Each structure stands twice: as structure tokens, then as C-alpha cells.
Amino acid sequence: MASDQIVRDRPAATPPRPQDGRRSARRRSRLRTAGWAMFFLLPSGVPLLLFTFVPMVSSAWVSLHEWNLISEMQWVGFANYAHLLTDPTTREVFGHTVLYIVGYFPLVYAGGLALAVVLNRRLAGRTFFRAAYFLPVVTSWVVVALVWQWLLNPSNGLVNQILGFLNLPQPGWWTDPSWAMASVILASAWKDLGFVMVILLAGLQTIPQELYEAARIDGASAWQQFRRVTLPLLSPSTFFVVVISLINGFQVFDQVYVMTGGGPAGSSQVVVGQIYELTFRYGRAGEASALSWLLFAVILAVTAVQIRGQRKWVHYA
Amino acid sequence: MPETTTPGTTTPGTTPGTTAGTAAGQPPTVRRRWSARGGGDGAPPRADVGRVLLYLGVGLGGLIMLFPFLWTVVTSITPGGNLSGGPSLIVEDPTMDAYRTLFDTLPMWRIVLNSFGIAVASTLCQLVTGSMAAYGFARLQFRGKNVIFALYLATLMVPLQVLVVPLFIQMTRLNLNDTYFALLAPSVASAFGIFLLKQAMESVPRELDEAATIDGASHLRIYATVILPLVRPALATLTVFAFMSSWNSFLWPLVVVRSPELMTLPLGLSTLHGQFTTEWNVVMAGSVVSILPIAIVYMFAQRHIIAGMAHTGFK
């Protein structure tokens, strides 16, 4: 995590000291930094520990039991995990989730970046547009799902009418097992565009304008400025968007639940959808917890790879 | 709109050359203008096709984005609120009946006040706890930092659907169920906000706090007077998202709230689906009530999201 920069920062932070007291001075300064770290981290650390970490550990404990939320828990060891790993449904729901991410992320990122860049310009009515593009983010999934089910209605929906007018094939969208996930992806990308836009807009604000002036004086074209100034300096925000989008993408649930309910025929069921069904419908809380820990392992691995890889492309000040 | 924008559609002098956005998908006209600017500004104003296309695209896109919201508003003032004909934006005999029904059947003021109070409290807590932790991760060098940060991030990786049951049991043991405290407690800190602010702080040049350190400023002082003002856009962004996530949160309040006095907006609105299965106008009126406050928060925050660079003092 950019520790190289922090290390570079240290000598400046510690004033030079006389030669003899150097070791104890360094220890004192390290202790002082540890004190500061406690001071800055405790206000968030304590609530996260109590209200997220402790429940996480409990759910790990639950995952080793058979439990229907009502009667006593039955110890089963790793049986839940063993069952999940051999159950073809597990592979299916993970497959659908990955498919969702692969379709959703490029759409929402490209769209959000284009929007942020365009709406960062001096544009008449810019404030209005920024609000308009953000509205779907705050609109409830129930309403959004209704609208998209209508837009993507196979027989009289707007999208298929346009496709028919253009003589293109008209898919069955959310009523067709092979198109259900595509419908969820479209609606999700549409809804989350504003989310990515806002984060990247905030990121664009921290790029010093002088860099663009310097680039222009050096004769850089608009594209070169975008490529060489905007993208690198936006990379901390981009990194945030990528990491958070993947963490959230793996936990996609609401939109699937309200748009397709995981159907038709389980064709769009995702991991958290399965967890929800197992817990609240089938009363198999142990198995649901185990599944969520498998999901956790996947998300952790994906995030760790990104944090490792960030050195190659994320530029911190 | 609070922000005054200079419409630069016709005058060549207002080339948006200083903004970051001029690059993506721009036709070569813009580039030519830059070089023309360097060589002297004699060119007569001419129709800028690229700009017109840009407005068309942004405008059309904006309409598509606005449509569901407009439809929600229209349905909420349509008598009977029929959905069978597909979304329509035409209202015959607009009426506020749905809003009246909404406020008659539910203790709406109490519900809105509950939601608002919890959202404001949770947002303020997240701004304080989040910016402090972000400063720790971005600016302090201490042992185990990466591991601790990974643990923070890990709290985002287990779905809420799994956590609510253990959390509920834990709250029952502490005898805290059905209290404001239980509603608020899980959202006083969020790794999402910490990560967001940390990324913003990492892009603040270190020269600024190094200078402050040499002047003898403590970490607390650097945090409060150097770093915080510089990450205002990110703080505003977090304000919007923290407020929104508390305002919309459904599953946890559903599990932890029993008494009607503690009911929050999403809970109240969910009862409408049971009581008025066909009265979509009431459901949509509820949606409008739930969207407007966040839209207002966003409009206020937006000014700060955008106004970042004006006061940073970069040379």
C-alpha cells in the first residue's frame, strides 16, 4: 500500500537527533507514531470490530453447523463445505456471478468515465446533468426493475420495438434463460453509472490544472493529455472504483431478486441470491454461512491480487 | 441550480481548454482551436459540430436517466395509479390523493424523522471515523498497517444477508434490540468510506504535510488543517453515499426494529406493498418521498465535489 512513499516520508518527519541518543530516540518516535495510529484508527476500528468482525466470526462458527435459525445448532464440521464443493449449483451460481461482473464492470466503468470527463467540462446546464445522471443511483431497485422490465418486455417493450424497426433480432430478455443475466447487467450498469461518475468527478478535481497547461505548452494533443495526464492522475480513484465494484459485484443481489428472482429456471441465480434462499427459505443457515465464506475467499483473493498489482499502474502523489 | 455555468456554445473565447474533460471522443475541431489560439485569435465564430453533438448526446442520455424518476412522479399523481399500459408520462386529472393516503395510513412524519436522524448521525460519524482512519492509513507508518487495512477491507466482503442473523443475536444478548443505538451502531464506521478517503489523501502531495511537519505541526493539526480541506470533494462524495446507504437500508432495520415508533422509511414503504397491492400511485408517492431528500443532499454536496481545486493552493 504505497509503503515505499511512506518510508521515503519518514526522515523528513523525524527531525535529526544527536548521535548518542539515536536508538532510543528512534524507538520513542516509533512509539509516538504507534500512539498516533491508535488515535486515528480506534474510532473506526472499535465499531467495525464489534458490529462487523464479531458477527463475521460467528458466521464462521455457524458454517460448521447445521442450523435452521430456530432449533439448536448441530455440529457437522466441514460437511457444509464438502457438500457445497461437490454441489453443481455452487459452480452455477458462481459462474452467473462472474458473468455478471464481466458484463457489468466494463460497461459501467467506460460509461462512468466518459460521463465524468464530459460533465467536468464547462457545459451549460452541467449541474442539471450531473443531478440527472445521479438520480438512478438513488432510485429504489423496485422502481428501476419495473421500468426495465417494461423497457425489455419481449413483445411490446421499447428496446425490442427499436430492434425490430432496425430489423435486428429481438431477444426474450428477462423471460429467456440465456438473456436474463444480460437484462440484469444492462439495468445495473445503467443504475450505477452515476456512482462511478461521482467518484471519478471527485478524482478529476484533485488533478492540478497546471499539468494540463504544461502539457499544452509542450504541444500535447487532447488525446495525449487524457492518456498521459488524466488517466495516470485519476488512477487512485480508478483503483477505488475497480476494487469496490468487484467487491460489490460478487455480492450482487437486489437487482437479481427484483428483476428475475434468479430465474427463469435458475439461469440468473447468483451467489448471494443462493445464500438468501438457503437462509430464509430453506432454513439451512449453516450451509448459507459456508457459502458466504467461500464467496469471501474468492473476493479476498481477487482483492489481494488487485492490491498487489496496483504498484504497476496506480500513481500516488 | 446553485452553480452558474458560463454557456460557451458560440463564443470561441470560452474553449474549455482548462478542464480535464476535453479529450475523450472529441472531434479534431477542439484540437485545431487550441493551436489556433496559440497562433492568434482571428478566426470567426463558427458552428461547432462537436459541441452540438455533445449536447445532444448528454441531453438524450440525461432524459433516459431521468425517465424512471419522472415516471415515478407522474404515477404518484395519477388517480388509481394504473401500471397496465406501461410507463406513461401523461397525467389526466393530476391529484395528490396518493400522498394523502400515504400520510394517513402511515405515521410518515415520525418515520421520516427517524430515517433522517439516523442518516445524519451515521453520516457525521462516518465522516469523522472515516477521515481519521484514512489519515492513519495514508500518512502514518506503523507496524502491521497493511494487514490492518486488509482486515478493514475484509469487512466489506461478507454479505449482509449472512451477518444480520449473528448481529441480531449479539444485539439480543446485549439487550439492545429495538433501540436507536442498534439501528445506528453498524453504520458508524465503514471501510467503504475509509478506502474512498484514503485514496483521496494519497493524491495530496506530501510536500504540503512535510512543510507543516517542519513548522512543528502535530499529526492532528496536519490532519485537520492541511489534509481535510484538500480532500473536500471526497468528503462530499462520502456524505452522499453514507447518507444514501443509511436512508435506504432495509434488511438490518427489518431485523432489529419491532416497535412502530422506530420504523424507518424503507420499512414503512415495504408495508405499502402488502396493504395496497394494486395502488401503485401510493407506492410511487412513497418512492418520491424517499428519493427527494437524497437528491437534495446530493445537490448540496455536489458543489463541494466540484469546487475542489479552486482553493487548494497548488502552485
XYZ file of C-alpha atoms in Angstrom:
632
model
C 0.000 0.000 0.000
C 2.299 2.717 -1.208
C 4.554 1.953 1.699
C 7.564 2.984 -0.321
C 6.319 6.558 -0.336
C 5.647 6.457 3.360
C 9.132 5.162 4.056
C 10.517 7.976 1.947
C 8.498 10.358 4.034
C 9.959 9.263 7.355
C 13.304 11.001 7.522
C 11.584 14.306 6.901
C 9.072 13.591 9.621
C 11.745 12.815 12.197
C 13.997 15.749 12.948
C 17.729 14.965 13.086
C 18.933 13.956 16.530
C 22.301 13.815 18.256
C 24.333 10.697 17.515
C 24.353 9.099 21.005
C 20.631 9.123 21.757
C 19.729 7.915 18.285
C 18.414 4.443 19.085
C 16.189 5.407 21.993
C 15.021 8.443 20.059
C 14.014 6.251 17.160
C 12.168 3.920 19.487
C 10.448 6.857 21.102
C 9.416 8.196 17.723
C 8.126 4.781 16.691
C 6.133 4.568 19.896
C 4.786 8.014 19.267
C 3.683 7.010 15.763
C 2.037 3.898 17.180
C 0.179 6.143 19.583
C -0.976 8.344 16.732
C -2.027 5.270 14.765
C -4.174 4.126 17.688
C -5.645 7.581 17.993
C -6.612 7.717 14.311
C -7.745 4.115 13.925
C -9.645 3.353 17.119
C -12.791 5.397 16.375
C -13.428 3.247 13.299
C -11.713 0.091 14.490
C -13.838 -0.451 17.582
C -17.268 -0.266 15.871
C -16.050 -2.325 12.914
C -14.687 -4.935 15.317
C -17.865 -5.127 17.384
C -20.506 -4.852 14.700
C -18.910 -6.462 11.665
C -15.968 -8.569 12.770
C -17.638 -10.342 15.656
C -20.669 -11.284 13.509
C -18.258 -12.483 10.809
C -16.571 -14.802 13.285
C -19.985 -16.008 14.500
C -20.999 -16.798 10.945
C -17.808 -18.807 10.510
C -18.835 -20.754 13.602
C -22.359 -21.218 12.205
C -20.883 -22.532 8.950
C -19.614 -25.583 10.860
C -23.124 -26.451 11.995
C -26.460 -27.458 10.689
C -28.921 -24.813 11.794
C -32.434 -23.765 10.749
C -32.342 -20.490 12.758
C -34.835 -21.924 15.301
C -33.683 -25.162 16.897
C -30.296 -25.955 18.447
C -27.247 -25.944 16.176
C -25.861 -29.363 15.237
C -22.094 -29.651 14.842
C -21.236 -31.036 11.408
C -17.615 -29.947 10.989
C -16.728 -29.196 7.394
C -19.662 -31.129 5.955
C -21.329 -27.961 4.688
C -18.200 -27.006 2.779
C -17.759 -30.522 1.420
C -21.338 -30.549 0.247
C -21.073 -27.124 -1.406
C -17.862 -28.010 -3.213
C -19.467 -31.053 -4.831
C -22.856 -29.461 -5.454
C -23.177 -28.364 -9.120
C -25.394 -25.453 -8.014
C -22.384 -23.837 -6.349
C -20.458 -23.739 -9.609
C -23.536 -22.432 -11.398
C -24.186 -19.532 -9.049
C -20.503 -18.568 -9.043
C -20.496 -18.773 -12.833
C -23.507 -16.470 -13.085
C -21.911 -14.020 -10.664
C -18.667 -13.890 -12.642
C -20.663 -13.477 -15.850
C -22.457 -10.555 -14.241
C -19.184 -8.860 -13.283
C -17.614 -9.437 -16.694
C -20.585 -7.834 -18.403
C -21.293 -5.136 -15.861
C -17.926 -3.677 -14.983
C -16.615 -2.618 -18.422
C -19.975 -1.020 -19.214
C -20.273 0.925 -16.002
C -16.628 1.971 -15.911
C -16.405 3.166 -19.516
C -19.744 4.929 -19.222
C -18.939 6.494 -15.858
C -15.519 7.708 -17.014
C -16.926 9.244 -20.205
C -19.644 10.966 -18.188
C -17.230 12.275 -15.560
C -14.915 13.664 -18.215
C -17.740 15.263 -20.210
C -19.516 16.706 -17.176
C -16.258 18.098 -15.831
C -16.176 20.485 -18.798
C -17.735 23.880 -18.841
C -21.090 22.902 -20.180
C -24.346 24.815 -19.990
C -26.705 23.028 -17.626
C -23.880 20.925 -16.222
C -25.299 20.943 -12.697
C -28.604 19.716 -14.029
C -26.992 16.879 -15.994
C -24.882 15.824 -13.031
C -28.063 15.538 -10.997
C -29.961 13.768 -13.765
C -27.292 11.109 -14.193
C -27.138 10.593 -10.456
C -30.881 10.129 -9.927
C -30.929 6.420 -10.884
C -28.346 5.750 -8.156
C -30.813 6.938 -5.525
C -33.916 5.432 -7.089
C -35.043 2.208 -5.452
C -34.441 -1.062 -7.268
C -38.142 -1.828 -7.120
C -38.955 1.141 -9.358
C -35.931 0.622 -11.593
C -36.813 -3.041 -12.057
C -40.367 -2.155 -13.079
C -39.117 0.294 -15.686
C -36.550 -2.098 -17.103
C -38.944 -4.993 -17.203
C -41.151 -2.779 -19.301
C -38.315 -1.469 -21.499
C -37.091 -5.017 -22.082
C -40.519 -6.570 -22.463
C -40.061 -9.199 -25.221
C -43.300 -8.431 -27.048
C -44.028 -4.717 -26.690
C -41.007 -3.275 -24.862
C -39.343 -0.182 -26.226
C -35.983 -1.871 -26.786
C -37.409 -4.704 -28.850
C -39.562 -2.303 -30.838
C -36.439 -0.351 -31.783
C -34.561 -3.571 -32.567
C -37.482 -4.717 -34.720
C -37.528 -1.392 -36.539
C -33.829 -1.868 -37.305
C -34.506 -5.443 -38.452
C -32.333 -6.848 -35.694
C -33.151 -9.997 -33.717
C -35.405 -9.369 -30.698
C -34.281 -11.413 -27.712
C -36.623 -12.574 -24.949
C -34.563 -10.642 -22.344
C -35.518 -11.459 -18.753
C -38.001 -14.140 -19.852
C -35.322 -16.088 -21.718
C -32.770 -18.111 -19.681
C -29.918 -17.152 -21.981
C -30.736 -13.433 -21.857
C -31.884 -12.982 -18.247
C -28.419 -12.092 -16.961
C -27.889 -9.671 -19.841
C -31.044 -7.830 -18.742
C -29.787 -7.616 -15.162
C -26.401 -6.358 -16.400
C -27.947 -3.634 -18.561
C -30.190 -2.346 -15.794
C -27.366 -2.449 -13.211
C -24.872 -0.629 -15.406
C -27.500 1.997 -16.157
C -28.284 2.474 -12.484
C -24.669 2.617 -11.291
C -23.284 4.939 -13.991
C -23.851 7.911 -11.701
C -21.986 6.217 -8.858
C -18.826 5.788 -10.924
C -19.297 9.256 -12.396
C -19.389 10.945 -8.975
C -16.276 9.193 -7.699
C -14.302 9.919 -10.843
C -15.538 13.524 -10.898
C -14.190 13.972 -7.377
C -10.931 12.389 -8.542
C -10.693 14.734 -11.526
C -10.904 17.702 -9.145
C -7.634 16.775 -7.486
C -5.636 16.944 -10.729
C -3.722 20.228 -10.779
C -4.720 22.272 -13.821
C -1.116 23.388 -14.251
C -0.280 19.945 -15.575
C -2.682 20.426 -18.462
C -1.259 23.833 -19.189
C 2.242 22.403 -19.185
C 1.152 19.573 -21.451
C -0.433 22.010 -23.878
C 2.670 24.167 -23.972
C 4.578 21.017 -24.864
C 2.140 20.523 -27.743
C 0.236 17.558 -26.339
C -2.986 16.740 -28.179
C -6.282 16.344 -26.369
C -5.932 12.585 -26.513
C -2.343 12.699 -25.267
C -3.418 14.869 -22.339
C -6.150 12.411 -21.478
C -3.831 9.455 -21.836
C -0.762 10.938 -20.108
C -2.225 13.322 -17.541
C -5.850 12.480 -16.780
C -5.650 8.675 -16.676
C -2.486 8.361 -14.541
C -3.574 11.015 -12.057
C -7.052 9.545 -11.873
C -5.606 6.122 -11.091
C -6.153 6.256 -7.282
C -9.856 6.892 -7.919
C -9.934 4.279 -10.659
C -8.332 1.789 -8.300
C -11.030 2.509 -5.750
C -13.770 2.049 -8.356
C -12.308 -1.242 -9.568
C -11.830 -2.720 -6.091
C -15.226 -1.609 -4.775
C -17.092 -2.575 -7.953
C -15.658 -6.079 -7.836
C -16.334 -6.459 -4.109
C -19.914 -5.313 -4.659
C -20.250 -7.186 -7.947
C -19.505 -10.501 -6.286
C -22.264 -9.687 -3.803
C -24.838 -8.676 -6.428
C -28.306 -9.492 -5.132
C -31.013 -6.793 -5.033
C -31.375 -6.311 -8.774
C -31.449 -10.048 -9.451
C -34.000 -10.549 -6.711
C -36.403 -7.915 -8.007
C -35.843 -8.324 -11.754
C -35.675 -12.058 -12.355
C -35.843 -13.648 -8.905
C -32.891 -15.753 -10.079
C -34.894 -17.237 -12.922
C -36.014 -18.323 -15.391
C -35.096 -21.818 -14.230
C -32.252 -20.569 -12.028
C -30.487 -19.113 -15.077
C -29.650 -15.849 -13.309
C -29.252 -17.062 -9.724
C -26.179 -15.508 -8.099
C -24.174 -16.450 -5.016
C -25.850 -14.083 -2.560
C -29.244 -14.988 -4.026
C -28.457 -18.596 -3.188
C -27.291 -17.594 0.309
C -30.542 -15.708 0.835
C -32.666 -18.639 -0.346
C -30.732 -21.112 1.799
C -31.091 -18.992 4.938
C -34.550 -17.552 4.758
C -36.361 -20.046 2.549
C -34.850 -23.444 3.215
C -33.661 -22.810 6.773
C -30.144 -24.019 6.016
C -28.235 -21.242 7.740
C -25.106 -23.352 8.238
C -24.783 -24.070 4.538
C -25.545 -20.424 3.723
C -22.752 -19.277 6.047
C -20.366 -21.758 4.488
C -21.270 -20.472 1.035
C -20.661 -16.913 2.166
C -17.197 -17.904 3.392
C -16.430 -19.468 0.027
C -17.538 -16.175 -1.513
C -15.378 -14.317 0.993
C -12.357 -16.390 -0.025
C -12.928 -15.567 -3.687
C -13.401 -11.832 -3.064
C -10.371 -11.728 -0.784
C -8.207 -13.427 -3.417
C -9.402 -11.085 -6.164
C -8.856 -8.013 -3.969
C -5.419 -9.190 -2.868
C -4.368 -9.608 -6.495
C -5.509 -6.056 -7.214
C -3.706 -4.597 -4.215
C -0.533 -6.392 -5.305
C -0.978 -5.255 -8.880
C -1.661 -1.622 -8.069
C 2.050 -0.793 -7.899
C 2.178 -1.262 -11.654
C -0.467 1.269 -12.545
C -1.678 3.352 -9.600
C 0.158 6.644 -9.149
C 0.051 8.230 -5.727
C 1.246 11.747 -5.098
C -29.416 25.369 -9.984
C -26.935 26.763 -7.483
C -24.000 26.803 -9.825
C -23.632 29.427 -12.508
C -22.181 27.973 -15.625
C -20.997 30.046 -18.499
C -22.644 28.828 -21.663
C -19.813 28.593 -24.093
C -21.686 27.371 -27.101
C -20.958 30.143 -29.542
C -18.072 32.257 -28.336
C -14.699 30.830 -29.280
C -13.077 32.503 -26.297
C -14.595 30.051 -23.847
C -12.784 26.998 -25.111
C -12.918 24.513 -22.249
C -9.220 24.077 -22.543
C -8.591 24.181 -18.837
C -10.760 21.231 -17.951
C -9.694 17.675 -17.896
C -12.556 16.509 -19.953
C -11.739 17.748 -23.375
C -10.107 14.598 -24.525
C -12.425 11.631 -24.765
C -14.228 11.253 -28.006
C -13.565 14.790 -29.125
C -13.587 15.566 -32.805
C -10.444 17.233 -34.078
C -12.099 20.682 -34.101
C -11.173 21.222 -30.494
C -7.559 20.490 -31.180
C -7.441 22.874 -34.063
C -8.862 25.557 -31.859
C -6.098 25.123 -29.377
C -3.468 25.573 -31.994
C -5.404 28.473 -33.434
C -5.389 30.009 -30.008
C -1.661 29.820 -29.844
C -1.315 31.441 -33.249
C -3.721 34.315 -32.672
C -7.431 34.534 -32.174
C -8.522 35.857 -35.529
C -10.850 33.028 -36.605
C -14.520 33.999 -36.880
C -17.009 32.101 -34.659
C -18.431 29.100 -36.466
C -20.856 26.355 -35.648
C -19.115 23.794 -33.508
C -20.475 20.469 -34.677
C -18.685 18.552 -31.949
C -20.206 20.661 -29.244
C -23.713 20.348 -30.644
C -23.330 16.579 -30.853
C -22.015 16.546 -27.300
C -25.072 18.423 -26.049
C -27.360 16.125 -27.998
C -25.695 13.053 -26.545
C -25.574 14.315 -22.967
C -29.138 15.643 -23.233
C -30.567 12.437 -24.662
C -28.701 10.376 -22.096
C -29.968 12.675 -19.364
C -33.531 12.156 -20.497
C -33.099 8.385 -20.412
C -31.677 8.655 -16.899
C -34.465 10.963 -15.750
C -37.258 8.896 -17.232
C -37.857 6.433 -14.361
C -37.918 9.281 -11.871
C -40.357 11.323 -13.964
C -42.484 8.240 -14.377
C -42.469 7.707 -10.618
C -43.648 11.283 -10.057
C -46.310 11.023 -12.775
C -47.672 7.722 -11.483
C -47.826 9.118 -7.959
C -50.187 11.901 -9.077
C -52.294 9.734 -11.393
C -55.631 8.690 -9.880
C -55.719 4.953 -9.284
C -52.116 4.630 -10.437
C -52.569 2.054 -13.155
C -49.445 0.377 -14.491
C -51.020 -1.907 -17.053
C -50.440 0.334 -20.064
C -46.710 0.554 -19.472
C -44.960 3.691 -18.221
C -46.546 6.877 -19.471
C -45.731 10.494 -18.754
C -49.195 11.855 -19.470
C -51.432 12.651 -16.493
C -55.137 13.165 -16.732
C -56.650 14.809 -13.641
C -53.497 15.006 -11.513
C -54.236 14.519 -7.834
C -52.353 14.471 -4.570
C -54.595 11.691 -3.226
C -51.776 9.180 -3.104
C -49.723 11.461 -0.854
C -52.746 11.975 1.381
C -53.278 8.212 1.620
C -49.595 7.774 2.376
C -49.610 10.280 5.233
C -52.951 8.975 6.552
C -52.060 5.290 6.682
C -48.502 5.626 7.973
C -47.017 7.820 10.711
C -44.984 9.424 7.941
C -43.567 12.378 9.869
C -42.252 10.102 12.581
C -40.891 7.679 10.008
C -39.143 10.386 8.000
C -37.737 11.933 11.174
C -36.363 8.550 12.294
C -34.732 7.901 8.954
C -33.383 11.406 8.724
C -31.949 11.413 12.243
C -30.226 8.082 11.785
C -28.924 9.028 8.339
C -27.477 12.315 9.606
C -25.925 10.680 12.668
C -24.440 7.852 10.649
C -23.086 10.236 8.006
C -21.431 12.504 10.598
C -19.903 9.504 12.384
C -18.602 8.068 9.126
C -17.060 11.388 8.112
C -15.168 11.616 11.415
C -14.192 7.960 11.877
C -13.526 7.528 8.151
C -11.317 10.555 7.643
C -9.318 9.755 10.774
C -8.688 6.166 9.735
C -7.927 7.266 6.184
C -5.303 9.679 7.515
C -3.792 6.866 9.555
C -3.523 4.603 6.546
C -2.410 7.275 4.109
C 0.072 9.180 6.257
C 1.308 7.149 9.224
C 3.887 4.436 9.074
C 3.210 1.777 11.686
C 3.766 -1.933 12.038
C 1.061 -4.181 10.588
C -0.527 -1.371 8.627
C -1.158 -3.427 5.502
C -2.639 -6.282 7.499
C -4.923 -3.950 9.408
C -6.024 -2.290 6.196
C -6.743 -5.706 4.684
C -8.850 -6.552 7.749
C -10.772 -3.320 7.303
C -11.443 -4.164 3.664
C -12.436 -7.699 4.654
C -15.436 -6.275 6.481
C -16.861 -5.417 3.057
C -16.532 -8.947 1.743
C -19.133 -10.855 3.708
C -22.691 -10.260 2.510
C -25.026 -8.533 4.923
C -27.543 -11.324 4.407
C -25.202 -13.567 6.383
C -24.239 -11.047 9.038
C -27.724 -9.958 10.107
C -28.516 -13.155 11.979
C -25.381 -13.235 14.204
C -25.627 -9.468 14.657
C -29.228 -9.818 15.769
C -28.290 -12.497 18.294
C -25.443 -10.332 19.557
C -27.761 -7.344 19.991
C -30.292 -9.541 21.799
C -27.591 -10.634 24.238
C -26.636 -7.028 24.867
C -30.319 -6.250 25.298
C -30.100 -3.581 22.641
C -32.648 -4.799 20.144
C -35.327 -2.384 19.096
C -33.302 0.701 20.032
C -31.922 3.610 18.019
C -28.495 2.502 19.132
C -28.909 -0.873 17.431
C -30.131 0.812 14.257
C -27.171 3.160 14.154
C -24.301 1.096 15.574
C -23.375 -0.983 12.495
C -23.052 2.139 10.349
C -20.910 4.493 12.459
C -17.832 3.368 10.520
C -17.481 1.906 7.078
C -14.486 0.505 5.289
C -16.002 1.838 2.080
C -15.672 5.409 3.327
C -12.207 4.840 4.772
C -10.968 3.400 1.483
C -12.553 6.249 -0.501
C -10.934 8.925 1.676
C -7.604 7.126 1.853
C -7.371 7.121 -1.941
C -8.107 10.848 -1.992
C -5.487 11.581 0.685
C -2.887 9.562 -1.210
C -3.174 12.015 -4.079
C -2.456 15.052 -1.890
C 1.211 15.994 -2.435
C 3.344 15.051 0.553
C 5.308 18.274 0.281
C 2.368 20.015 1.949
C 2.395 17.992 5.157
C 6.181 17.798 5.148
C 6.229 21.566 5.214
C 3.740 21.562 8.085
C 5.823 18.988 9.978
C 8.900 21.167 9.679
C 6.833 24.010 11.071
C 6.211 21.779 14.097
C 2.627 20.802 13.379
C 1.360 17.603 15.006
C -0.446 14.849 13.115
C -3.756 16.036 14.497
C -3.064 19.503 13.208
C -1.921 18.324 9.784
C -4.988 16.117 9.535
C -7.380 18.904 10.466
C -5.829 21.895 8.751
C -3.881 20.525 5.786
C -5.383 17.235 4.641
C -9.101 17.595 5.386
C -9.598 20.821 3.424
C -7.787 19.301 0.452
C -9.973 16.194 0.242
C -13.238 18.109 0.411
C -14.520 16.576 -2.852
C -14.061 13.098 -1.390
C -15.685 14.122 1.903
C -18.669 15.442 -0.036
C -18.826 12.218 -2.022
C -18.792 10.170 1.163
C -21.518 12.387 2.621
C -23.770 11.480 -0.281
C -23.060 7.755 -0.151
C -23.207 7.431 3.636
C -26.477 9.318 3.794
C -27.879 7.260 0.954
C -26.907 3.890 2.339
C -28.396 4.668 5.743
C -31.519 6.217 4.252
C -32.132 3.198 2.003
C -31.033 0.443 4.349
C -33.704 -2.171 4.661
C -32.536 -5.573 5.832
C -30.938 -4.592 9.151
C -33.801 -2.303 10.313
C -36.229 -5.032 9.259
C -34.485 -7.491 11.551
C -33.804 -5.247 14.522
C -36.876 -2.977 14.758
C -40.049 -4.172 16.455
C -41.864 -1.089 17.718
C -43.620 1.160 15.191
C -42.061 4.271 16.768
C -38.655 3.172 15.481
C -39.811 2.424 11.957
C -37.643 3.819 9.163
C -38.723 4.837 5.682
C -37.847 1.685 3.714
C -39.681 -0.396 6.325
C -42.725 1.842 6.114
C -42.711 1.756 2.334
C -42.419 -2.019 2.287
C -45.703 -2.309 4.206
C -47.403 -0.499 1.323
C -46.788 -3.432 -0.948
C -48.821 -5.601 1.377
C -51.607 -3.176 2.119
C -52.158 -1.759 -1.341
C -51.079 -4.362 -3.791
C -52.662 -2.540 -6.693
C -52.361 1.053 -5.514
C -49.200 1.881 -7.375
C -49.762 5.583 -7.037
C -49.290 5.257 -3.256
C -46.187 3.121 -3.709
C -44.798 5.666 -6.151
C -45.656 8.554 -3.832
C -43.607 6.731 -1.192
C -40.755 6.417 -3.704
C -40.846 10.141 -4.398
C -40.713 10.882 -0.667
C -37.732 8.549 -0.350
C -35.817 9.923 -3.344
C -36.177 13.665 -2.755
C -34.069 14.013 0.425
C -31.117 12.184 -1.134
C -31.448 14.258 -4.280
C -31.306 17.396 -2.126
C -28.279 16.146 -0.179
C -26.611 15.381 -3.490
C -27.331 18.841 -4.891
C -25.728 20.445 -1.847
C -22.774 18.093 -1.756
C -22.165 18.428 -5.459
C -20.943 21.984 -5.136
C -18.175 20.722 -2.894
C -17.463 17.697 -5.029
C -16.727 20.019 -7.910
C -15.265 23.086 -6.210
C -12.185 21.204 -5.050
C -9.334 22.738 -6.957
C -10.294 26.363 -6.549
C -8.855 26.691 -3.041
C -6.127 24.102 -2.779
C -3.184 26.418 -3.181
C -1.266 24.205 -5.575
C 1.291 26.305 -7.296
